[in-house]
């Protein structure tokens, strides 16, 4: 079961405008407000699955059988440079496991070609 979910968002230098995005981990509701402040529209530019405390998570070892947590359109990808999701799950024995999912990262510049 889901124990806790948090989001971290950083805007791209060209896409932030006057939006103020918290730099810390934030709740789902604050993440939605942050994305909207970037001029992004729900369902058109982004759709994050809401996973509240107590939500069931299907057990799987194969990624294609998992669940889609986030869908992003091209406009969102232009305006966001970093988007992470932190998920804590609790198993039947009460053990808590945590994963940070790096959904978006800045594109790194290719290494310069070296003369041979």
JSON list of C-alpha atoms in Angstrom, two decimals, residues 24-86:
[
{"chain": "A", "resi": 24, "resn": "UNK", "atom": "CA", "xyz": [11.38, 21.06, -1.72]},
{"chain": "A", "resi": 25, "resn": "UNK", "atom": "CA", "xyz": [9.35, 17.87, -1.99]},
{"chain": "A", "resi": 26, "resn": "UNK", "atom": "CA", "xyz": [5.66, 18.78, -2.18]},
{"chain": "A", "resi": 27, "resn": "UNK", "atom": "CA", "xyz": [2.27, 17.09, -2.02]},
{"chain": "A", "resi": 28, "resn": "UNK", "atom": "CA", "xyz": [0.23, 16.05, -5.04]},
{"chain": "A", "resi": 29, "resn": "UNK", "atom": "CA", "xyz": [-2.03, 19.12, -4.66]},
{"chain": "A", "resi": 30, "resn": "UNK", "atom": "CA", "xyz": [0.95, 21.51, -4.54]},
{"chain": "A", "resi": 31, "resn": "UNK", "atom": "CA", "xyz": [2.53, 19.77, -7.55]},
{"chain": "A", "resi": 32, "resn": "UNK", "atom": "CA", "xyz": [-0.72, 20.30, -9.49]},
{"chain": "A", "resi": 33, "resn": "UNK", "atom": "CA", "xyz": [-0.78, 23.99, -8.51]},
{"chain": "A", "resi": 34, "resn": "UNK", "atom": "CA", "xyz": [2.87, 24.33, -9.54]},
{"chain": "A", "resi": 35, "resn": "UNK", "atom": "CA", "xyz": [2.26, 22.77, -12.96]},
{"chain": "A", "resi": 36, "resn": "UNK", "atom": "CA", "xyz": [-0.79, 25.01, -13.49]},
{"chain": "A", "resi": 37, "resn": "UNK", "atom": "CA", "xyz": [1.31, 28.08, -12.58]},
{"chain": "A", "resi": 38, "resn": "UNK", "atom": "CA", "xyz": [3.53, 27.18, -15.55]},
{"chain": "A", "resi": 39, "resn": "UNK", "atom": "CA", "xyz": [0.56, 27.66, -17.85]},
{"chain": "A", "resi": 40, "resn": "UNK", "atom": "CA", "xyz": [0.05, 23.92, -18.27]},
{"chain": "A", "resi": 41, "resn": "UNK", "atom": "CA", "xyz": [-3.41, 22.42, -18.60]},
{"chain": "A", "resi": 42, "resn": "UNK", "atom": "CA", "xyz": [-4.64, 19.28, -16.87]},
{"chain": "A", "resi": 43, "resn": "UNK", "atom": "CA", "xyz": [-5.30, 16.44, -19.35]},
{"chain": "A", "resi": 44, "resn": "UNK", "atom": "CA", "xyz": [-3.82, 18.40, -22.28]},
{"chain": "A", "resi": 45, "resn": "UNK", "atom": "CA", "xyz": [-0.26, 18.94, -21.00]},
{"chain": "A", "resi": 46, "resn": "UNK", "atom": "CA", "xyz": [-0.02, 16.65, -17.98]},
{"chain": "A", "resi": 47, "resn": "UNK", "atom": "CA", "xyz": [-1.87, 13.98, -16.06]},
{"chain": "A", "resi": 48, "resn": "UNK", "atom": "CA", "xyz": [-0.43, 12.72, -12.77]},
{"chain": "A", "resi": 49, "resn": "UNK", "atom": "CA", "xyz": [-2.13, 9.74, -11.18]},
{"chain": "A", "resi": 50, "resn": "UNK", "atom": "CA", "xyz": [-3.27, 10.60, -7.65]},
{"chain": "A", "resi": 51, "resn": "UNK", "atom": "CA", "xyz": [-1.95, 8.03, -5.20]},
{"chain": "A", "resi": 52, "resn": "UNK", "atom": "CA", "xyz": [-3.09, 8.78, -1.68]},
{"chain": "A", "resi": 53, "resn": "UNK", "atom": "CA", "xyz": [-2.13, 7.05, 1.53]},
{"chain": "A", "resi": 54, "resn": "UNK", "atom": "CA", "xyz": [-3.63, 3.56, 1.60]},
{"chain": "A", "resi": 55, "resn": "UNK", "atom": "CA", "xyz": [-3.93, 3.17, -2.18]},
{"chain": "A", "resi": 56, "resn": "UNK", "atom": "CA", "xyz": [-3.15, -0.32, -3.43]},
{"chain": "A", "resi": 57, "resn": "UNK", "atom": "CA", "xyz": [-0.11, -0.91, -5.62]},
{"chain": "A", "resi": 58, "resn": "UNK", "atom": "CA", "xyz": [-0.09, -3.98, -7.88]},
{"chain": "A", "resi": 59, "resn": "UNK", "atom": "CA", "xyz": [2.83, -6.34, -7.29]},
{"chain": "A", "resi": 60, "resn": "UNK", "atom": "CA", "xyz": [4.94, -6.92, -10.38]},
{"chain": "A", "resi": 61, "resn": "UNK", "atom": "CA", "xyz": [8.53, -7.55, -11.40]},
{"chain": "A", "resi": 62, "resn": "UNK", "atom": "CA", "xyz": [7.96, -6.48, -15.00]},
{"chain": "A", "resi": 63, "resn": "UNK", "atom": "CA", "xyz": [7.82, -2.72, -15.69]},
{"chain": "A", "resi": 64, "resn": "UNK", "atom": "CA", "xyz": [5.29, -2.99, -18.52]},
{"chain": "A", "resi": 65, "resn": "UNK", "atom": "CA", "xyz": [2.82, -4.54, -16.07]},
{"chain": "A", "resi": 66, "resn": "UNK", "atom": "CA", "xyz": [3.14, -1.71, -13.57]},
{"chain": "A", "resi": 67, "resn": "UNK", "atom": "CA", "xyz": [1.12, 1.49, -13.36]},
{"chain": "A", "resi": 68, "resn": "UNK", "atom": "CA", "xyz": [1.51, 4.74, -15.23]},
{"chain": "A", "resi": 69, "resn": "UNK", "atom": "CA", "xyz": [2.11, 7.47, -12.66]},
{"chain": "A", "resi": 70, "resn": "UNK", "atom": "CA", "xyz": [2.50, 10.46, -14.95]},
{"chain": "A", "resi": 71, "resn": "UNK", "atom": "CA", "xyz": [1.77, 11.48, -18.53]},
{"chain": "A", "resi": 72, "resn": "UNK", "atom": "CA", "xyz": [3.37, 14.61, -19.98]},
{"chain": "A", "resi": 73, "resn": "UNK", "atom": "CA", "xyz": [2.88, 16.43, -23.26]},
{"chain": "A", "resi": 74, "resn": "UNK", "atom": "CA", "xyz": [5.45, 18.36, -25.26]},
{"chain": "A", "resi": 75, "resn": "UNK", "atom": "CA", "xyz": [4.51, 21.70, -23.65]},
{"chain": "A", "resi": 76, "resn": "UNK", "atom": "CA", "xyz": [5.19, 20.27, -20.18]},
{"chain": "A", "resi": 77, "resn": "UNK", "atom": "CA", "xyz": [8.49, 18.79, -21.33]},
{"chain": "A", "resi": 78, "resn": "UNK", "atom": "CA", "xyz": [9.56, 22.23, -22.59]},
{"chain": "A", "resi": 79, "resn": "UNK", "atom": "CA", "xyz": [8.74, 23.98, -19.30]},
{"chain": "A", "resi": 80, "resn": "UNK", "atom": "CA", "xyz": [10.02, 21.42, -16.79]},
{"chain": "A", "resi": 81, "resn": "UNK", "atom": "CA", "xyz": [13.69, 20.48, -16.41]},
{"chain": "A", "resi": 82, "resn": "UNK", "atom": "CA", "xyz": [13.34, 18.16, -13.41]},
{"chain": "A", "resi": 83, "resn": "UNK", "atom": "CA", "xyz": [10.40, 16.16, -12.15]},
{"chain": "A", "resi": 84, "resn": "UNK", "atom": "CA", "xyz": [10.86, 13.50, -9.48]},
{"chain": "A", "resi": 85, "resn": "UNK", "atom": "CA", "xyz": [8.32, 11.37, -7.66]},
{"chain": "A", "resi": 86, "resn": "UNK", "atom": "CA", "xyz": [9.13, 9.93, -4.21]}
]
